[in-house]
XYZ file of C-alpha atoms in Angstrom:
221
model
C 246.633 -21.709 -69.788
C 250.228 -20.558 -70.392
C 253.215 -22.789 -69.587
C 254.162 -21.018 -66.353
C 250.613 -21.190 -64.988
C 250.282 -24.838 -66.013
C 253.434 -25.854 -64.149
C 252.352 -23.842 -61.119
C 248.991 -25.609 -61.196
C 250.710 -28.982 -61.568
C 252.948 -28.349 -58.566
C 249.966 -27.210 -56.506
C 247.392 -29.828 -57.585
C 248.494 -32.190 -60.386
C 245.004 -33.645 -60.808
C 243.546 -30.259 -61.729
C 246.383 -29.710 -64.211
C 245.639 -33.032 -65.946
C 241.914 -32.215 -66.002
C 242.521 -28.748 -67.465
C 244.506 -30.211 -70.353
C 241.718 -32.689 -71.126
C 239.029 -29.995 -70.771
C 240.699 -27.502 -73.122
C 241.893 -29.988 -75.752
C 240.294 -29.539 -79.166
C 239.839 -33.303 -79.474
C 240.454 -36.449 -77.457
C 244.019 -36.825 -76.174
C 246.263 -39.709 -75.224
C 247.970 -40.051 -71.855
C 251.333 -39.385 -73.518
C 249.968 -36.113 -74.954
C 248.722 -34.991 -71.542
C 252.028 -35.727 -69.849
C 254.040 -34.242 -72.722
C 252.241 -30.888 -72.429
C 253.247 -30.537 -68.779
C 256.807 -31.693 -69.431
C 257.189 -29.244 -72.318
C 255.878 -26.491 -70.025
C 258.697 -27.203 -67.555
C 257.412 -30.011 -65.334
C 259.845 -32.729 -64.277
C 259.332 -35.926 -66.255
C 259.781 -38.203 -63.229
C 257.174 -36.247 -61.258
C 254.739 -36.177 -64.171
C 255.024 -39.939 -64.788
C 254.715 -40.757 -61.084
C 251.703 -38.543 -60.449
C 249.914 -39.588 -63.630
C 250.264 -43.244 -62.624
C 248.803 -42.443 -59.219
C 245.942 -40.212 -60.404
C 244.914 -41.843 -63.696
C 242.601 -44.433 -62.059
C 240.555 -41.661 -60.404
C 240.711 -39.172 -63.279
C 238.631 -41.479 -65.455
C 235.907 -41.466 -62.780
C 235.306 -37.734 -63.290
C 231.696 -37.239 -64.482
C 232.809 -35.050 -67.406
C 235.745 -37.181 -68.564
C 235.196 -40.034 -70.991
C 237.818 -42.635 -71.847
C 237.895 -44.807 -74.949
C 240.656 -46.421 -77.012
C 243.201 -45.105 -74.489
C 242.163 -41.527 -75.229
C 240.575 -38.965 -72.924
C 237.927 -36.418 -73.842
C 235.811 -33.829 -72.039
C 232.039 -33.693 -72.355
C 229.668 -31.065 -70.997
C 227.079 -33.827 -70.718
C 227.663 -35.453 -67.369
C 227.255 -39.143 -66.771
C 224.168 -40.238 -64.750
C 224.328 -39.114 -61.108
C 223.894 -42.656 -59.806
C 227.322 -43.503 -61.223
C 228.903 -40.708 -59.227
C 226.959 -41.833 -56.194
C 228.428 -45.318 -56.502
C 231.937 -43.839 -56.624
C 231.242 -41.824 -53.501
C 229.714 -44.861 -51.838
C 232.785 -46.937 -52.573
C 235.025 -44.373 -50.931
C 232.698 -44.002 -47.955
C 232.551 -47.739 -47.457
C 236.338 -47.823 -47.255
C 236.412 -45.223 -44.484
C 233.181 -45.541 -42.516
C 231.300 -48.398 -40.873
C 229.244 -50.179 -43.530
C 225.981 -49.542 -41.713
C 226.635 -45.800 -41.647
C 227.940 -45.479 -45.204
C 225.024 -47.379 -46.728
C 222.510 -45.377 -44.730
C 224.047 -42.123 -45.976
C 224.089 -43.320 -49.579
C 220.486 -44.487 -49.394
C 219.495 -41.131 -47.957
C 221.065 -39.377 -50.948
C 219.301 -41.786 -53.305
C 215.949 -40.936 -51.750
C 216.748 -37.244 -52.087
C 217.493 -37.662 -55.786
C 214.275 -39.604 -56.277
C 212.273 -36.929 -54.496
C 213.511 -34.262 -56.909
C 211.694 -36.059 -59.706
C 214.436 -37.828 -61.612
C 212.985 -39.041 -64.927
C 213.944 -40.278 -68.369
C 217.546 -41.406 -68.492
C 217.778 -41.355 -64.714
C 214.888 -43.790 -64.476
C 216.626 -46.074 -66.986
C 219.828 -45.833 -64.989
C 218.044 -46.874 -61.789
C 216.465 -49.787 -63.627
C 219.914 -50.810 -64.879
C 221.245 -50.793 -61.311
C 218.442 -53.128 -60.277
C 219.174 -55.400 -63.234
C 222.873 -55.412 -62.369
C 222.119 -56.709 -58.882
C 220.116 -59.558 -60.384
C 222.941 -60.234 -62.854
C 225.481 -60.427 -60.025
C 223.353 -63.034 -58.292
C 222.824 -64.979 -61.527
C 226.581 -65.100 -62.151
C 227.235 -66.320 -58.614
C 224.599 -69.035 -58.946
C 226.035 -70.116 -62.327
C 229.490 -70.438 -60.754
C 228.100 -72.594 -57.961
C 226.178 -74.713 -60.447
C 229.353 -75.249 -62.501
C 230.989 -76.517 -59.307
C 228.082 -78.917 -58.751
C 227.088 -77.028 -55.625
C 224.157 -78.345 -53.652
C 220.876 -76.495 -53.315
C 221.776 -75.782 -49.686
C 224.976 -74.017 -50.837
C 223.047 -71.934 -53.355
C 220.485 -71.034 -50.698
C 223.263 -70.042 -48.301
C 224.826 -67.799 -50.956
C 221.538 -65.993 -51.565
C 220.925 -65.589 -47.839
C 224.406 -64.103 -47.340
C 223.917 -61.727 -50.263
C 220.575 -60.587 -48.848
C 222.188 -59.823 -45.494
C 224.968 -57.848 -47.199
C 222.236 -55.743 -48.792
C 220.668 -55.210 -45.347
C 217.668 -57.362 -46.258
C 215.998 -59.429 -43.559
C 213.325 -62.089 -44.201
C 209.669 -61.573 -43.348
C 208.506 -64.982 -42.194
C 209.555 -68.459 -43.293
C 207.623 -70.835 -45.588
C 205.241 -72.896 -43.455
C 205.288 -70.443 -40.532
C 201.920 -69.412 -39.045
C 201.794 -65.658 -38.387
C 199.161 -62.946 -37.813
C 198.206 -61.243 -41.061
C 199.756 -57.791 -41.541
C 198.648 -56.035 -44.768
C 201.757 -53.838 -44.652
C 204.102 -56.809 -44.979
C 201.922 -59.641 -46.339
C 200.013 -60.274 -49.549
C 197.599 -63.147 -49.944
C 197.257 -65.813 -52.599
C 193.504 -65.206 -52.501
C 190.992 -63.435 -50.299
C 191.429 -60.480 -47.961
C 191.751 -61.617 -44.344
C 191.367 -59.194 -41.480
C 194.523 -57.884 -39.844
C 195.614 -60.287 -37.115
C 194.056 -63.351 -38.747
C 196.331 -66.415 -38.592
C 197.866 -67.098 -42.006
C 200.550 -69.427 -43.334
C 203.642 -68.051 -45.074
C 203.983 -69.465 -48.602
C 206.941 -67.354 -49.686
C 209.138 -65.173 -47.486
C 209.292 -61.438 -48.023
C 212.095 -59.013 -47.189
C 212.449 -55.827 -45.212
C 215.374 -53.463 -45.846
C 217.063 -52.141 -42.709
C 219.753 -49.956 -44.266
C 218.076 -46.610 -43.618
C 216.744 -44.724 -40.651
C 213.530 -46.792 -40.719
C 212.781 -50.330 -41.979
C 211.234 -50.479 -45.460
C 209.371 -53.480 -46.872
C 211.211 -54.386 -50.080
C 209.064 -57.414 -50.913
C 205.920 -58.583 -49.136
C 205.665 -62.151 -47.913
C 203.052 -64.251 -49.723
C 200.613 -65.915 -47.335
C 197.519 -68.072 -47.449
C 194.635 -68.369 -44.998
């Protein structure tokens, strides 16, 4: 892109101008190199510095842009789609009701799964699951360091479950009619409707258009 076209692009959409410099660079470039190219082409330094400061946090979220050691590079290999989905989800959550944003995001997730995502995508989904567990483990460790009571830890986990749109299936000690769709037994196979005792609560996810059992409750006859 020649200098005149670059400045015109910068004045029209500075983000695209920054991206074009990164995309066409022969190797990774520093922020100062990116800004310098636009300034040398005729862009105003104050405008370039101001707009770079505003756009830099979102530029590094671009699926083709990789950042390391304060340098930016372009890769034709995109990052996993779930990462982009999380970025979109974060922006949706800031603008839409949580219940609507999460339902939309989950719908997209299901669509991606239905297309047969495999290999690295499977590993990425497994990482997301592990990250959720890690977040909980960190929170519990913090509470333990503060000598929190078991009731406080339980309350934290219950609040986190609700934030994830998870609702309990039964309570330990509760007597309920057996439902094979939401219960699993310690032993035996009771008939549907048989009275059973809940040993461990399960969870149903209510973030989508229909409830989905995320974990069956464990029951005993």
